[in-house]
Structures are given as C-alpha cells and as structure tokens.
Amino acid sequence: MNPYQFILKKRNGGEHTAEEIREFILNYAADREVEAYQMSAWLMAVWFNGMTVPELSALTQAMIDSGDVVDLSSLPGIKVDKHSTGGVGDTTTLILAPLAAAAGATVAKMSGRGLGHTGGTLDKLESVPGLRTNLTSQEFLDQVKRIGCAVISQTGNLVPADGKMYALRDVTATVDSIPLIASSVMSKKIACGAECILLDVKYGRGAFMDNLKDARELARRMVDLGTHIGRKVRAVISDMDQPLGTLIGNALEVREAIEILRNERPGSALETVSVELASHLLEMAGIAPDLDSARKKIRELLVSGAGLRKLGEMFAAQGGNGEVVNDLSLLPQAAIIEPVLAPRSGYVTSIHAQKIGFAATALGAGRKKKSDPVDPAVGIEMAHRVGSRIEEGQPLAILHANKPETIAEAKELILSSITIGDEQVAPRKLIEEVIE
Ligand code: URA
Ligand code: CA
C-alpha cells in the first residue's frame, strides 16, 4: 500500500478501486502504514472531490469490516432500526420503539449521547431512576427476546474506523461532507444488525443539513448504500428548523414521550412524526400491508395504552422504575421554574432550533464536550410553535433550571431565537418527503 499514491489519486479527481480503499481504511484502523495526517489529507480530498457510488460502497463496507457486527439472528421477528441525523426536542425513539414493539416488530436498538445542541436518547433514558443503558450483549438479546425492545449504548467493537476517522474530521473541517456522513452513519447502522433501517434525515437550522437539497442528497446516498449492502432502507426527510417536541431536556423529553403515549398530546408535532416513523417501520417489516393500515395499527396501540405499557416494561427491564409511566413525579425535577416573557405581541414567525438547543445546553441539559456530565432535570418547555399568536408579557418558554447562574444566558438565547412579527406565517411541513 502506498498512501501517497492513494491520496494523490483522490486529490487529482481519480477513482479508487474497492481493493485500495479497503487496504487504506483497514490499515489506518489497525495503526499500520497509514498515518493520521495521511488520513486527514485524504478526507479533505474527498471533501473536495466527492466519491462515486462504487467507491462509497467500498468505503462503507471496509469501515464495517474494521470491527465487529452485532448478530441479531437469534432473535425472532423482523429486526427494525431507526436513525435520526439529530435535532432538538427529537424524542421519537422513546415513542416509536415501544409502539413498534407492541405491534410485533423486533426493536434491538443502539443509541448515542447528546453533543452540542442535539440531545441523545441514552441521556434521556438515564434520567429514569435506576435505568441502565450499558447492557451486555447477552442481556440485550435476552431482553429483546422477552419484551420485543431494548435501547442501549453500543456494545462490542463496532466500526472502530469511524471513531478514528470522525475524531480527525472533527478537527480538520471535514465533517460536513455528504459521502463521509453517509458512510459514517450507514456503517454503524449496518453493523448494528437490523434488517430494516429507517433514516430520519432532518433539515433546517437545528440539523446537520440546513437546506432541503443537501438533505435529499444525503438521504438518497444513504438509502442507496444500505440497499446495496443488502438491507431494506428508507429515508424520511423531516423538519428541524424549529424544535420538534414541546419539551427539551432529558427528563423533560421522557415526560413528553410518556404524555404522548398516554394520548395526552394528540395532534402534536412530535406525536405526528413519531407515529409516521413507526408506521413506516411496520410497513417495511411487512407487519402491515400498506402505510395506511400501519398508521391505523399504530394509532390503536397509542390510544389503547399498549405503547405506554411497553415503554414501562422496557424501563423496568433495564433496571429503571417502570412506575414512571404512571407517575411523572418520579422523574427528576428542577428546583427553579422561570418563564421567559414575550417582549411584544404578534405572531411567532420563526424559532431557531439550534439556538434553543444551545439554551438547553447552557442550563446543563447537554454537553459542550464529550466528557461533560448532563443534568437530567433541567431544560425548556416551549410555550409556542411557529404560526401561533403571542401577547406581550406572556411566556414564550419556561425554563427548568437548577443553577441560578445558568438562567441569564439561556434566556438571552431563547429571546434571540424566536422572532415575532405582525403577519401570521404558515408552518413548514413536518415531513417533506420519503425516499426509498
Ligand atoms: N453522525 C455520524 O454518525 N457521522 C457523521 O459523520 C455525522 C453525523
Ligand atoms: Ca449546508
């Protein structure tokens, strides 16, 4: 392997063979022959020159082969998984996983932690008293066999090449490359073992992709990649310009998921998107013959409380207090409740999701760097969505804080993220399109 020649080829716009990509990636992952500075240079060459379809498949397969793959073959049923590209108030997993499991799908899911302005499912789950996300592989498989779902942190050595490459991308301005994001996400999803993978690709000011054109291209490339590697993959492009849920913060998002599964927030944006995603999973798994009957089934499971009971079972199976679904006061509560008041009357014309996410981070709900702890109790309750009428002096949002010194920055971020105008604007569509 000659790393210099390999980098030169991509720099000059040439096309790699599958074999040379494989060698470069596996050598780098194993600390052989390829140095970090060479990987960095190649990543930048990819950032400028992109990758062809065969190159991207070879890259993704090599990344998968750098580590272990989860074997779900001992589990009954069709194994489904969902991945969100990340957002604010994006609590869909805690709603759709129990609903899909209650419908008969097998949900063996590995999730991540929050970073920057985005929340992470593991942090939310760990706000449930006693709940563990670090199950062993055997505990994970046993739980899914018994109750149909589990949501845990990564076990085993999955896609080590991605961890090493991502750390370089993070410090060399090469994160925002569509082929590099597509291979990073899909290598991990495929290594997690599910047969059906639903991608929730967010777009807007709280998402990786701020515009629809980029979101569409990322979705298309990920669907093609997964399909090529033999999985059933579909992508939904959904809005992340304003926060999806009403509550932002770890225990607060668990609370909203519970309230939705109690049918106490009918028609809310988070409920609508979660039901739609769960319905796609049922149809992809062949549990429902078409999308309409899938929606009907999921709605029934929501209204009957079957989804809520399944969520309580999942909490309890992972060592958490399953009573939380019946008694929200068992969740951590913040000491200070403080409203942010509207400076004028009018209509809410936009809410900047990323800034709302940073406000939640300022309160302690999120992380600025990977090693930061999170405060499960703190966060933000949004009082409005785009399009709604607001009167001067009424709350725009309500802060849940534990440290008085965090309040001023959060308030300022919230005030600067919400614009109020004289004309009512139509909200953006929640789901823009479906790609398969
Ligand atoms: N999320 C990932 O897992 N990888 C990326 O490259 C970007 C977002
Ligand atoms: Ca962009």
PDB file of C-alpha atoms and ligand atoms in Angstrom, residues 166 169 180-181 184-185 188 208, ligand 1:
ATOM      1  CA  TYR A 166     -14.582  11.068  12.957  1.00  0.00           C
ATOM      2  CA  ARG A 169     -12.853  15.046  10.712  1.00  0.00           C
ATOM      3  CA  LEU A 180     -18.336  10.974   4.655  1.00  0.00           C
ATOM      4  CA  ILE A 181     -21.533  11.445   6.687  1.00  0.00           C
ATOM      5  CA  SER A 184     -20.201   7.065   8.857  1.00  0.00           C
ATOM      6  CA  VAL A 185     -23.915   6.714   9.609  1.00  0.00           C
ATOM      7  CA  LYS A 188     -22.704   1.977  12.135  1.00  0.00           C
ATOM      8  CA  PHE A 208     -26.674  18.973  10.004  1.00  0.00           C
TER       9      PHE A 208
HETATM   10  N1  URA B   1     -23.329  11.489  12.556  1.00  0.00           N
HETATM   11  C1  URA B   1     -22.479  10.475  12.365  1.00  0.00           C
HETATM   12  O1  URA B   1     -22.612   9.427  12.965  1.00  0.00           O
HETATM   13  N2  URA B   1     -21.470  10.639  11.489  1.00  0.00           N
HETATM   14  C2  URA B   1     -21.295  11.772  10.796  1.00  0.00           C
HETATM   15  O2  URA B   1     -20.371  11.841  10.016  1.00  0.00           O
HETATM   16  C3  URA B   1     -22.185  12.832  11.006  1.00  0.00           C
HETATM   17  C4  URA B   1     -23.202  12.645  11.895  1.00  0.00           C
END
